[in-house]
Short mmCIF file of C-alpha atoms and ligand atoms in Angstrom, two decimals:
data_model
loop_
_atom_site.label_atom_id
_atom_site.label_comp_id
_atom_site.label_asym_id
_atom_site.label_seq_id
_atom_site.Cartn_x
_atom_site.Cartn_y
_atom_site.Cartn_z
CA UNK O 1 -57.46 39.59 56.54
CA UNK O 2 -56.76 41.55 53.41
CA UNK O 3 -53.44 41.29 51.61
CA UNK O 4 -51.09 44.19 52.19
CA UNK O 5 -47.57 45.40 51.56
CA UNK O 6 -47.64 48.39 53.87
CA UNK O 7 -44.53 50.44 53.31
CA UNK O 8 -43.01 47.96 50.89
CA UNK O 9 -43.71 49.89 47.69
CA UNK O 10 -42.12 52.97 49.25
CA UNK O 11 -39.02 51.12 50.39
CA UNK O 12 -38.30 49.27 47.14
CA UNK O 13 -39.71 51.70 44.60
CA UNK O 14 -42.28 49.55 42.76
CA UNK O 15 -45.81 48.41 43.49
CA UNK O 16 -45.81 44.83 44.64
CA UNK O 17 -48.95 42.76 44.11
CA UNK O 18 -49.88 40.37 46.92
CA UNK O 19 -52.77 38.40 45.48
CA UNK O 20 -53.11 35.59 42.95
CA UNK O 21 -52.81 36.33 39.26
CA UNK O 22 -55.61 34.43 37.56
CA UNK O 23 -56.70 35.20 34.02
CA UNK O 24 -54.91 38.54 33.98
CA UNK O 25 -56.37 39.88 37.26
CA UNK O 26 -54.88 39.98 40.74
CA UNK O 27 -57.40 38.32 43.07
CA UNK O 28 -57.49 38.22 46.88
CA UNK O 29 -58.23 35.25 49.14
CA UNK O 30 -59.93 34.50 52.44
CA UNK O 31 -56.73 33.75 54.29
CA UNK O 32 -53.22 35.18 54.09
CA UNK O 33 -49.62 34.13 54.71
CA UNK O 34 -46.91 36.42 56.12
CA UNK O 35 -43.71 37.02 54.18
CA UNK O 36 -40.85 37.31 56.66
CA UNK O 37 -37.68 39.39 56.34
CA UNK O 38 -34.97 36.94 57.52
CA UNK O 39 -32.77 39.81 58.72
CA UNK O 40 -35.38 41.14 61.17
CA UNK O 41 -37.66 38.08 61.61
CA UNK O 42 -40.61 40.43 60.98
CA UNK O 43 -43.42 40.30 58.41
CA UNK O 44 -42.98 42.63 55.46
CA UNK O 45 -46.19 41.65 53.67
CA UNK O 46 -49.23 39.39 53.82
CA UNK O 47 -50.08 37.52 50.66
CA UNK O 48 -53.04 35.54 49.37
CA UNK O 49 -53.07 31.93 50.52
CA UNK O 50 -54.27 30.00 47.46
CA UNK O 51 -56.49 26.92 47.76
CA UNK O 52 -56.78 23.92 45.43
CA UNK O 53 -59.89 25.61 43.94
CA UNK O 54 -57.85 28.74 43.18
CA UNK O 55 -55.19 26.59 41.52
CA UNK O 56 -57.82 24.89 39.37
CA UNK O 57 -59.22 28.31 38.37
CA UNK O 58 -55.67 29.21 37.29
CA UNK O 59 -55.39 25.96 35.30
CA UNK O 60 -58.73 26.76 33.62
CA UNK O 61 -57.43 30.24 32.68
CA UNK O 62 -54.19 28.78 31.29
CA UNK O 63 -56.15 26.16 29.35
CA UNK O 64 -58.45 28.78 27.88
CA UNK O 65 -55.52 30.99 26.85
CA UNK O 66 -53.55 28.11 25.33
CA UNK O 67 -54.93 27.86 21.75
CA UNK O 68 -54.51 31.57 21.02
CA UNK O 69 -51.06 31.76 22.61
CA UNK O 70 -49.82 28.64 20.80
CA UNK O 71 -51.10 30.16 17.54
CA UNK O 72 -49.53 33.57 18.20
CA UNK O 73 -46.70 34.11 15.71
CA UNK O 74 -43.36 33.22 17.32
CA UNK O 75 -42.06 36.71 16.56
CA UNK O 76 -44.91 38.24 18.57
CA UNK O 77 -44.32 35.89 21.49
CA UNK O 78 -40.64 36.79 21.27
CA UNK O 79 -41.38 40.52 21.35
CA UNK O 80 -43.30 40.17 24.62
CA UNK O 81 -40.44 38.22 26.17
CA UNK O 82 -37.99 40.81 24.92
CA UNK O 83 -40.07 43.68 26.34
CA UNK O 84 -40.20 41.88 29.68
CA UNK O 85 -36.42 41.58 29.58
CA UNK O 86 -36.10 45.33 29.01
CA UNK O 87 -38.57 46.19 31.78
CA UNK O 88 -36.81 43.85 34.19
CA UNK O 89 -33.46 45.46 33.51
CA UNK O 90 -35.03 48.91 33.90
CA UNK O 91 -36.56 47.95 37.29
CA UNK O 92 -33.67 45.73 38.35
CA UNK O 93 -32.70 47.76 41.41
CA UNK O 94 -36.24 47.69 42.82
CA UNK O 95 -36.65 43.97 42.17
CA UNK O 96 -33.24 43.26 43.73
CA UNK O 97 -34.16 45.20 46.87
CA UNK O 98 -37.49 43.41 47.10
CA UNK O 99 -35.70 40.08 46.81
CA UNK O 100 -33.30 40.99 49.61
CA UNK O 101 -36.23 41.81 51.89
CA UNK O 102 -37.96 38.47 51.42
CA UNK O 103 -34.95 36.17 50.92
CA UNK O 104 -32.19 37.83 52.97
CA UNK O 105 -29.40 37.55 50.37
CA UNK O 106 -26.83 40.34 50.04
CA UNK O 107 -27.87 43.12 47.64
CA UNK O 108 -24.87 42.32 45.41
CA UNK O 109 -26.16 38.73 44.97
CA UNK O 110 -29.69 39.98 44.37
CA UNK O 111 -28.54 42.46 41.71
CA UNK O 112 -26.63 39.68 39.98
CA UNK O 113 -29.62 37.39 40.12
CA UNK O 114 -32.08 39.91 38.64
CA UNK O 115 -29.86 40.46 35.60
CA UNK O 116 -29.22 36.71 35.26
CA UNK O 117 -32.98 36.08 35.56
CA UNK O 118 -33.80 38.75 32.95
CA UNK O 119 -31.38 37.08 30.52
CA UNK O 120 -33.71 34.06 30.34
CA UNK O 121 -36.34 36.33 28.78
CA UNK O 122 -33.80 37.70 26.29
CA UNK O 123 -32.40 34.28 25.44
CA UNK O 124 -35.85 32.70 24.96
CA UNK O 125 -37.04 35.71 22.96
CA UNK O 126 -34.26 34.71 20.58
CA UNK O 127 -35.08 30.98 20.79
CA UNK O 128 -38.82 31.45 20.18
CA UNK O 129 -38.20 31.93 16.46
CA UNK O 130 -35.81 28.97 16.20
CA UNK O 131 -38.10 26.00 16.78
CA UNK O 132 -36.76 23.50 14.31
CA UNK O 133 -38.33 20.30 13.06
CA UNK O 134 -36.90 17.63 10.76
CA UNK O 135 -37.63 16.13 7.38
CA UNK O 136 -35.96 12.93 6.23
CA UNK O 137 -36.62 10.12 3.81
CA UNK O 138 -37.63 6.84 5.44
CA UNK O 139 -34.78 4.31 5.06
CA UNK O 140 -37.02 2.09 2.88
CA UNK O 141 -37.64 5.05 0.57
CA UNK O 142 -41.40 4.64 0.90
CA UNK O 143 -42.23 8.04 2.39
CA UNK O 144 -40.96 11.11 4.20
CA UNK O 145 -40.55 11.35 7.97
CA UNK O 146 -41.64 14.77 9.08
CA UNK O 147 -41.17 15.85 12.69
CA UNK O 148 -42.80 18.94 14.19
CA UNK O 149 -42.25 20.42 17.62
CA UNK O 150 -45.51 21.40 19.31
CA UNK O 151 -46.07 23.09 22.69
CA UNK O 152 -46.59 20.47 25.40
CA UNK O 153 -49.56 22.44 26.78
CA UNK O 154 -50.57 23.87 30.14
CA UNK O 155 -47.50 23.74 32.38
CA UNK O 156 -47.31 23.90 36.17
CA UNK O 157 -44.10 25.57 37.34
CA UNK O 158 -43.04 25.05 40.97
CA UNK O 159 -40.08 27.08 42.21
CA UNK O 160 -37.93 27.31 45.37
CA UNK O 161 -37.06 30.31 47.55
CA UNK O 162 -33.30 30.44 46.97
CA UNK O 163 -33.35 32.14 43.54
CA UNK O 164 -36.84 33.72 43.57
CA UNK O 165 -36.37 35.49 40.21
CA UNK O 166 -34.13 33.20 38.16
CA UNK O 167 -35.89 29.93 38.95
CA UNK O 168 -39.16 31.49 37.76
CA UNK O 169 -37.81 33.10 34.57
CA UNK O 170 -35.79 29.98 33.64
CA UNK O 171 -39.16 28.21 33.34
CA UNK O 172 -41.52 30.99 32.17
CA UNK O 173 -39.16 32.08 29.36
CA UNK O 174 -38.91 28.73 27.53
CA UNK O 175 -42.52 27.75 28.28
CA UNK O 176 -43.87 30.91 26.65
CA UNK O 177 -41.36 30.76 23.80
CA UNK O 178 -42.58 27.23 23.03
CA UNK O 179 -46.23 28.37 23.02
CA UNK O 180 -47.27 26.95 26.40
CA UNK O 181 -49.33 28.71 29.05
CA UNK O 182 -48.44 28.34 32.72
CA UNK O 183 -49.42 28.36 36.36
CA UNK O 184 -46.49 29.38 38.54
CA UNK O 185 -46.44 28.29 42.19
CA UNK O 186 -43.59 30.16 43.87
CA UNK O 187 -42.25 29.22 47.31
CA UNK O 188 -44.22 30.86 50.12
CA UNK O 189 -40.99 32.28 51.61
CA UNK O 190 -40.30 34.44 48.52
CA UNK O 191 -43.49 35.04 46.52
CA UNK O 192 -43.16 38.81 46.06
CA UNK O 193 -40.35 38.68 43.49
CA UNK O 194 -42.41 36.27 41.38
CA UNK O 195 -45.47 38.52 41.68
CA UNK O 196 -43.44 41.56 40.62
CA UNK O 197 -42.10 39.71 37.55
CA UNK O 198 -45.56 38.47 36.57
CA UNK O 199 -46.81 42.05 36.82
CA UNK O 200 -44.02 43.20 34.49
CA UNK O 201 -45.18 40.62 31.97
CA UNK O 202 -48.66 42.13 32.03
CA UNK O 203 -47.10 45.53 31.43
CA UNK O 204 -45.13 44.06 28.53
CA UNK O 205 -48.41 43.10 26.85
CA UNK O 206 -48.83 39.46 27.82
CA UNK O 207 -52.41 38.33 27.16
CA UNK O 208 -54.56 37.34 30.15
CA UNK O 209 -54.26 33.72 31.26
CA UNK O 210 -50.87 32.99 29.66
CA UNK O 211 -49.06 33.35 33.01
CA UNK O 212 -51.03 32.70 36.18
CA UNK O 213 -49.52 32.78 39.67
CA UNK O 214 -50.85 31.14 42.81
CA UNK O 215 -48.93 30.92 46.07
CA UNK O 216 -50.04 28.89 49.06
CA UNK O 217 -49.13 27.70 52.53
CA UNK O 218 -50.27 24.19 51.54
CA UNK O 219 -48.15 23.32 48.51
CA UNK O 220 -48.91 19.58 48.62
CA UNK O 221 -52.70 19.69 48.09
CA UNK O 222 -52.51 22.68 45.72
CA UNK O 223 -49.92 21.12 43.40
CA UNK O 224 -51.58 17.67 43.60
CA UNK O 225 -54.90 19.17 42.56
CA UNK O 226 -53.27 20.68 39.47
CA UNK O 227 -51.43 17.46 38.58
CA UNK O 228 -54.68 15.50 38.83
CA UNK O 229 -56.32 17.84 36.29
CA UNK O 230 -56.07 16.33 32.80
CA UNK O 231 -55.68 19.82 31.28
CA UNK O 232 -52.21 20.01 32.85
CA UNK O 233 -49.63 18.32 30.61
CA UNK O 234 -46.33 19.37 32.15
CA UNK O 235 -44.71 19.79 35.54
CA UNK O 236 -41.47 21.75 35.72
CA UNK O 237 -40.18 21.58 39.29
CA UNK O 238 -37.14 23.07 40.99
CA UNK O 239 -36.59 22.18 44.61
CA UNK O 240 -35.37 19.44 46.90
CA UNK O 241 -34.87 15.85 45.79
CA UNK O 242 -37.20 14.77 48.61
CA UNK O 243 -40.16 16.79 47.27
CA UNK O 244 -39.17 15.93 43.68
CA UNK O 245 -39.61 12.22 44.42
CA UNK O 246 -43.09 12.85 45.86
CA UNK O 247 -44.11 14.88 42.80
CA UNK O 248 -42.80 12.27 40.36
CA UNK O 249 -45.03 9.71 42.11
CA UNK O 250 -48.03 12.06 41.95
CA UNK O 251 -47.38 12.89 38.29
CA UNK O 252 -47.29 9.16 37.49
CA UNK O 253 -51.05 8.92 38.07
CA UNK O 254 -51.75 11.16 35.09
CA UNK O 255 -48.49 10.35 33.24
CA UNK O 256 -47.65 14.05 33.27
CA UNK O 257 -44.42 15.09 31.51
CA UNK O 258 -41.88 16.10 34.20
CA UNK O 259 -38.71 18.19 34.25
CA UNK O 260 -37.00 18.10 37.64
CA UNK O 261 -34.19 20.35 38.87
CA UNK O 262 -33.38 18.89 42.27
CA UNK O 263 -30.78 19.04 45.00
CA UNK O 264 -27.01 18.96 44.65
CA UNK O 265 -23.92 17.97 46.63
CA UNK O 266 -21.20 19.54 44.48
CA UNK O 267 -17.60 18.41 44.99
CA UNK O 268 -14.85 21.00 44.48
CA UNK O 269 -11.52 19.31 43.61
CA UNK O 270 -8.19 21.09 43.91
CA UNK O 271 -5.26 19.18 42.40
CA UNK O 272 -1.63 19.68 43.42
CA UNK O 273 -0.78 21.54 40.19
CA UNK O 274 -3.68 24.04 40.52
CA UNK O 275 -3.19 27.80 40.67
CA UNK O 276 -4.11 28.11 44.35
CA UNK O 277 -5.03 31.81 44.20
CA UNK O 278 -7.43 31.07 41.36
CA UNK O 279 -8.80 28.05 43.23
CA UNK O 280 -9.50 30.20 46.31
CA UNK O 281 -11.28 32.82 44.16
CA UNK O 282 -13.31 30.07 42.46
CA UNK O 283 -14.09 28.47 45.83
CA UNK O 284 -15.42 31.78 47.13
CA UNK O 285 -17.81 32.03 44.22
CA UNK O 286 -18.81 28.37 44.23
CA UNK O 287 -19.37 28.34 48.00
CA UNK O 288 -20.52 31.84 48.86
CA UNK O 289 -22.65 32.94 45.92
CA UNK O 290 -26.11 33.38 47.41
CA UNK O 291 -24.64 32.70 50.88
CA UNK O 292 -24.26 29.02 50.06
CA UNK O 293 -28.01 28.65 49.47
CA UNK O 294 -27.60 27.34 45.92
CA UNK O 295 -28.12 23.91 44.40
CA UNK O 296 -24.78 24.49 42.65
CA UNK O 297 -22.98 25.45 45.89
CA UNK O 298 -19.68 23.66 46.43
CA UNK O 299 -20.62 21.34 49.28
CA UNK O 300 -17.40 19.34 49.76
CA UNK O 301 -13.82 20.46 49.09
CA UNK O 302 -11.38 17.67 48.19
CA UNK O 303 -7.88 19.13 48.16
CA UNK O 304 -4.62 17.35 47.35
CA UNK O 305 -2.58 16.82 50.52
CA UNK O 306 0.37 18.76 49.10
CA UNK O 307 -1.65 21.98 48.77
CA UNK O 308 -4.37 21.39 51.37
CA UNK O 309 -2.87 23.59 54.12
CA UNK O 310 -2.12 26.46 51.74
CA UNK O 311 -5.60 26.32 50.18
CA UNK O 312 -7.44 25.93 53.49
CA UNK O 313 -5.73 28.79 55.26
CA UNK O 314 -6.05 31.18 52.31
CA UNK O 315 -9.73 30.25 51.83
CA UNK O 316 -10.51 30.57 55.56
CA UNK O 317 -8.79 33.98 55.67
CA UNK O 318 -10.98 35.21 52.81
CA UNK O 319 -14.18 33.88 54.40
CA UNK O 320 -13.30 35.39 57.79
CA UNK O 321 -13.10 38.85 56.18
CA UNK O 322 -16.61 38.71 54.70
CA UNK O 323 -18.97 41.24 56.17
CA UNK O 324 -22.09 39.60 57.65
CA UNK O 325 -25.23 41.71 58.04
CA UNK O 326 -28.64 42.64 56.64
CA UNK O 327 -28.60 42.23 52.86
CA UNK O 328 -29.47 45.89 52.22
CA UNK O 329 -26.76 47.31 54.52
CA UNK O 330 -23.75 48.90 52.82
CA UNK O 331 -20.86 46.54 52.24
CA UNK O 332 -22.71 43.35 53.27
CA UNK O 333 -21.19 40.26 51.68
CA UNK O 334 -23.34 37.69 53.46
CA UNK O 335 -26.94 38.11 54.57
CA UNK O 336 -28.98 35.84 56.83
CA UNK O 337 -30.18 32.36 55.88
CA UNK O 338 -33.79 32.22 54.78
CA UNK O 339 -35.31 30.92 58.03
CA UNK O 340 -34.60 29.33 61.39
CA UNK O 341 -35.00 25.75 60.09
CA UNK O 342 -32.28 26.31 57.52
CA UNK O 343 -29.97 27.86 60.10
CA UNK O 344 -30.47 25.10 62.66
CA UNK O 345 -29.82 22.45 60.01
CA UNK O 346 -26.53 24.17 59.11
CA UNK O 347 -25.57 24.54 62.79
CA UNK O 348 -26.24 20.90 63.55
CA UNK O 349 -24.23 19.66 60.55
CA UNK O 350 -21.29 21.77 61.75
CA UNK O 351 -21.50 20.57 65.37
CA UNK O 352 -21.80 16.95 64.28
CA UNK O 353 -18.72 17.26 62.03
CA UNK O 354 -16.79 19.04 64.82
CA UNK O 355 -17.85 16.34 67.31
CA UNK O 356 -16.57 13.64 64.95
CA UNK O 357 -13.07 15.13 64.76
CA UNK O 358 -13.49 18.00 62.29
CA UNK O 359 -11.62 21.21 63.19
CA UNK O 360 -13.28 24.63 62.85
CA UNK O 361 -10.78 26.93 61.11
CA UNK O 362 -13.11 29.92 61.03
CA UNK O 363 -16.74 30.60 61.95
CA UNK O 364 -18.63 27.62 63.32
CA UNK O 365 -21.42 29.57 65.01
CA UNK O 366 -24.29 31.99 64.65
CA UNK O 367 -23.43 35.62 65.50
CA UNK O 368 -25.17 37.14 68.50
CA UNK O 369 -27.78 39.23 66.71
CA UNK O 370 -31.37 39.16 65.55
CA UNK O 371 -32.01 37.48 62.20
CA UNK O 372 -31.15 34.01 60.86
CA UNK O 373 -27.42 34.66 60.45
CA UNK O 374 -24.61 32.10 60.45
CA UNK O 375 -20.92 32.94 60.17
CA UNK O 376 -18.87 31.85 57.14
CA UNK O 377 -17.24 28.62 58.22
CA UNK O 378 -14.36 26.40 57.14
CA UNK O 379 -13.96 22.94 58.65
CA UNK O 380 -10.93 20.76 58.08
CA UNK O 381 -9.98 17.16 58.97
CA UNK O 382 -13.61 16.20 58.39
CA UNK O 383 -14.06 12.40 58.61
CA UNK O 384 -15.06 10.77 55.32
CA UNK O 385 -18.34 9.46 56.77
CA UNK O 386 -19.49 12.78 58.30
CA UNK O 387 -23.11 13.68 57.49
CA UNK O 388 -22.00 17.11 56.28
CA UNK O 389 -20.31 15.49 53.25
CA UNK O 390 -23.43 13.55 52.28
CA UNK O 391 -26.03 16.28 52.93
CA UNK O 392 -26.84 19.42 51.00
CA UNK O 393 -25.58 22.04 53.52
CA UNK O 394 -27.35 25.06 51.95
CA UNK O 395 -25.34 27.53 54.02
CA UNK O 396 -21.95 29.30 54.22
CA UNK O 397 -20.01 26.25 55.41
CA UNK O 398 -17.07 24.60 53.64
CA UNK O 399 -15.82 21.18 54.80
CA UNK O 400 -12.32 20.35 53.50
CA UNK O 401 -11.06 16.78 53.00
CA UNK O 402 -7.50 15.82 51.87
CA UNK O 403 -6.80 13.35 49.11
CA UNK O 404 -3.58 11.84 47.82
CA UNK O 405 -4.51 10.39 44.41
CA UNK O 406 -6.76 11.29 41.49
CA UNK O 407 -8.66 8.00 41.71
CA UNK O 408 -9.63 8.66 45.34
CA UNK O 409 -10.76 12.19 44.51
CA UNK O 410 -13.00 10.91 41.72
CA UNK O 411 -14.34 8.07 43.83
CA UNK O 412 -15.29 10.37 46.72
CA UNK O 413 -16.72 13.00 44.39
CA UNK O 414 -19.02 10.38 42.85
CA UNK O 415 -19.94 8.71 46.13
CA UNK O 416 -23.32 10.45 46.42
CA UNK O 417 -26.87 10.06 45.16
CA UNK O 418 -26.63 13.59 43.73
CA UNK O 419 -25.10 14.55 40.39
CA UNK O 420 -25.73 18.21 39.59
CA UNK O 421 -22.36 19.94 39.21
CA UNK O 422 -18.70 19.51 40.12
CA UNK O 423 -15.76 21.89 40.04
CA UNK O 424 -12.10 21.11 39.51
CA UNK O 425 -8.91 23.13 39.54
CA UNK O 426 -5.79 21.90 37.76
CA UNK O 427 -3.23 23.29 35.30
CA UNK O 428 -3.15 20.01 33.36
CA UNK O 429 -5.63 20.04 30.46
CA UNK O 430 -5.52 16.27 29.96
CA UNK O 431 -6.31 15.67 33.61
CA UNK O 432 -9.05 18.32 33.55
CA UNK O 433 -10.86 16.61 30.69
CA UNK O 434 -10.18 13.05 31.93
CA UNK O 435 -11.59 13.88 35.38
CA UNK O 436 -14.52 15.82 33.87
CA UNK O 437 -15.52 12.72 31.90
CA UNK O 438 -15.30 10.55 35.01
CA UNK O 439 -17.37 12.84 37.24
CA UNK O 440 -21.01 11.75 37.48
CA UNK O 441 -22.59 15.20 37.23
CA UNK O 442 -24.61 17.01 34.59
CA UNK O 443 -22.22 19.99 34.67
CA UNK O 444 -18.53 20.54 35.39
CA UNK O 445 -16.66 23.79 36.01
CA UNK O 446 -12.99 23.57 35.02
CA UNK O 447 -10.93 26.29 36.74
CA UNK O 448 -14.19 28.14 37.24
CA UNK O 449 -16.51 28.43 40.24
CA UNK O 450 -19.63 29.41 38.29
CA UNK O 451 -21.34 27.43 35.53
CA UNK O 452 -24.86 28.92 35.31
CA UNK O 453 -25.60 30.59 31.97
CA UNK O 454 -28.96 31.12 30.25
CA UNK O 455 -27.42 29.82 27.01
CA UNK O 456 -26.15 26.55 28.54
CA UNK O 457 -28.07 23.34 29.36
CA UNK O 458 -28.31 23.37 33.16
CA UNK O 459 -29.25 20.20 35.00
CA UNK O 460 -28.24 17.11 36.84
CA UNK O 461 -27.88 13.34 36.59
CA UNK O 462 -28.66 10.70 39.23
CA UNK O 463 -31.05 12.09 41.86
CA UNK O 464 -30.29 15.70 40.97
CA UNK O 465 -32.92 15.70 38.29
CA UNK O 466 -34.41 14.95 34.93
CA UNK O 467 -34.11 17.24 31.92
CA UNK O 468 -32.29 20.52 31.33
CA UNK O 469 -33.09 24.21 31.70
CA UNK O 470 -31.46 26.97 29.67
CA UNK O 471 -29.99 26.79 26.20
CA UNK O 472 -31.94 25.20 23.35
CA UNK O 473 -32.56 22.09 25.51
CA UNK O 474 -34.62 24.23 27.87
CA UNK O 475 -36.99 25.12 25.04
CA UNK O 476 -37.39 21.49 23.96
CA UNK O 477 -38.51 20.54 27.51
CA UNK O 478 -41.74 22.44 26.80
CA UNK O 479 -42.42 20.73 23.48
CA UNK O 480 -43.54 17.34 22.19
CA UNK O 481 -42.37 15.85 18.91
CA UNK O 482 -45.07 15.06 16.43
CA UNK O 483 -44.09 12.61 13.71
CA UNK O 484 -46.06 12.70 10.47
CA UNK O 485 -45.47 9.99 7.86
CA UNK O 486 -46.02 11.62 4.46
CA UNK O 487 -46.26 10.11 1.05
CA UNK O 488 -46.21 12.73 -1.67
P1 LIG V 501 -38.52 22.43 48.48
O1 LIG V 501 -38.44 21.16 47.74
O2 LIG V 501 -38.86 22.39 49.92
O3 LIG V 501 -39.60 23.39 47.80
C1 LIG V 501 -39.56 23.71 46.45
C2 LIG V 501 -40.93 24.08 45.99
O4 LIG V 501 -41.79 22.96 46.15
C3 LIG V 501 -41.58 25.22 46.79
O5 LIG V 501 -42.37 25.98 45.92
C4 LIG V 501 -42.45 24.47 47.79
O6 LIG V 501 -43.53 25.22 48.23
C5 LIG V 501 -42.91 23.31 46.93
N1 LIG V 501 -43.31 22.13 47.70
C6 LIG V 501 -42.88 21.74 48.91
N2 LIG V 501 -43.48 20.58 49.25
C7 LIG V 501 -44.31 20.25 48.24
C8 LIG V 501 -45.20 19.16 48.00
N3 LIG V 501 -45.37 18.18 48.89
N4 LIG V 501 -45.89 19.14 46.85
C9 LIG V 501 -45.71 20.12 45.94
N5 LIG V 501 -44.89 21.16 46.10
C10 LIG V 501 -44.20 21.23 47.24
O7 LIG V 501 -37.15 23.17 48.22
P2 LIG V 501 -36.67 24.58 48.78
O8 LIG V 501 -36.28 24.38 50.20
O9 LIG V 501 -37.65 25.65 48.45
O10 LIG V 501 -35.40 24.85 47.86
C11 LIG V 501 -34.18 24.32 48.12
C12 LIG V 501 -33.95 23.08 47.28
O11 LIG V 501 -34.08 23.39 45.91
C13 LIG V 501 -32.55 22.54 47.43
O12 LIG V 501 -32.58 21.15 47.52
C14 LIG V 501 -31.86 22.99 46.16
O13 LIG V 501 -30.77 22.21 45.78
C15 LIG V 501 -32.97 22.88 45.19
N6 LIG V 501 -32.67 23.69 44.00
C16 LIG V 501 -32.33 23.06 42.85
C17 LIG V 501 -32.01 23.79 41.72
C18 LIG V 501 -31.62 23.12 40.45
O14 LIG V 501 -31.65 23.79 39.42
N7 LIG V 501 -31.26 21.85 40.44
C19 LIG V 501 -32.04 25.18 41.78
C20 LIG V 501 -32.40 25.80 42.97
C21 LIG V 501 -32.72 25.03 44.08
#
C-alpha cells in the first residue's frame, strides 16, 4: 500500500511527508503503518514502515554526510538551525494542529510545545559557536594539556510520542550544533510531526544525509540493527525506563555512548506555610500540562495535614471544571490519551487505589464517548503502598497523600527508583533549599509547576536517566573530549 495523508494537508495547512527521509530524499516502503487520531480512533495517515535495512541505509547516509558537516563552519551550522527555528515559528499553527491530530493533546498544549520545541533550534544555533576547549599547564610543568571537543559522530535519536516535536528538537538541535549527523526514529504513534520538522530542515538548507528519519512498527530490531553498526557512535533515547534498560544492554555490545531520558514519578510537596492558591495553580500545570502524559508530570501529591483538605478541594474543583474533548475543539483543556492501552492502564491504577481505600474526589472514570478520553481525577486517602504512587500514571490523575513532618515528606518523595523532577511549595526559603538538596531528583521546581527550559540542563538521576538535555550540557552530550599533550 502506498503512503498517504489524504485530506491531512488541507486540514492542517502544510504538506506532510509520510515516507522515510534517507540522504535528503523521502522514500516509500513496501508496508505501511496507520497513524491514529486518538479522539476519533480513526486513521489519519499511513506511513512508511521502515525495516532494519532501511535503518542501515540511513546510517550509511549519516556516515557519508558526517565529515563535511563536522567541518562546516560553526556559524554556518548555526545559521541553518536558526532558519529552522524561524520556519518552525512561522508554521507553528499548522504543526500544532498536526500534532493534535496524531497525539490527541489540546491545541493549547500543542501550540506551547511547538514554540518550546523551536526554541531548541534557536538555543543551539547560539551554542554552536560556543564550543570551548581548555588549555592548561601540566602540574609537573613538562608540557601543556590541550583539550578539544569533537563531535561524537553518527547519532541515533529515539523519541517517544508524548512530546512529538520537543523530544526530537531537543536532540537534533545539539547534535547538529556539535557537528554530528543523525538518524531519528520517532514513535510510531506520532511520526508526522517529526516528518514535518525534518522537512522544514531541508527547506532551511540542511545538506542531504545530516538528518535522516526512519519510523517503524518494529522498533526493537530496527534500533538494534543501528546499534550493532560500528558507524553509530551515540544513542540518545527518550522513553520509558523499561525500554531504556533494554537499549543500555544492547548498546553495551558495541560500547556505544548513551544519553537516556527515562521515566519519572515526580512528587509534589505542599508544606503548611505554602501559598495554597499558588500551589493549586502550580499543581494544575505540573499535573495537567499535556494531559498528564509527561515524564515531568506530578505523579504523587504529598500535602501537609494542616492544609490537605483546603488544597485537595480547591485542586479538585479546578480539575472538575476542565473541558474534556477533541484537542482541536474550541475551549478544550484536556484531549484524549494517546491510545487504549494508556487509558486502560490509567483506569486500572485508579480502580486499584479506590479498592484499597482511596476516595475519588472528582473524575475516576472514562466519559461515555468515542476516543481514548479519561476524566480529570483527584484521589485522596490513598494508602502509602498503592501501586498508583509507585507507577508512572501518564494520565490526568492526581493521588493525594497527607504528611505531618518534613522528614516523612522527603522520605516518601525519595522512596522510588525514579529521580527526574520534584516540586515543592513553601514560603520558607531555608526549608525550600534544604528540602531541594535532600530530594533525589535531577531537577526541582520551587514554588513552580514547570521546570522545562531549553537553556537549562534537563534530566534525571537514579533510573530516570543518564546525561542531560538542554543548556550547554546538552551540547556536550554530543561531543567527546580529545586530550593532546603538547610540548612547545
Ligand atoms: P517507550 O519507551 O515505549 O518508547 C519510546 C521510544 O522507544 C519509541 O520511539 C518506541 O518506538 C521506541 N522503542 C520501544 N521499544 C523499543 C525497543 N525494544 N528497542 C528500541 N526502541 C524501542 O516510551 P513511550 O511510551 O513512547 O513514552 C513514554 C515514556 O517516555 C514515559 O516513561 C516517559 O516518562 C518517558 N519520557 C521521558 C522524558 C524525559 O525527558 N525523561 C521525556 C518524555 C517522555
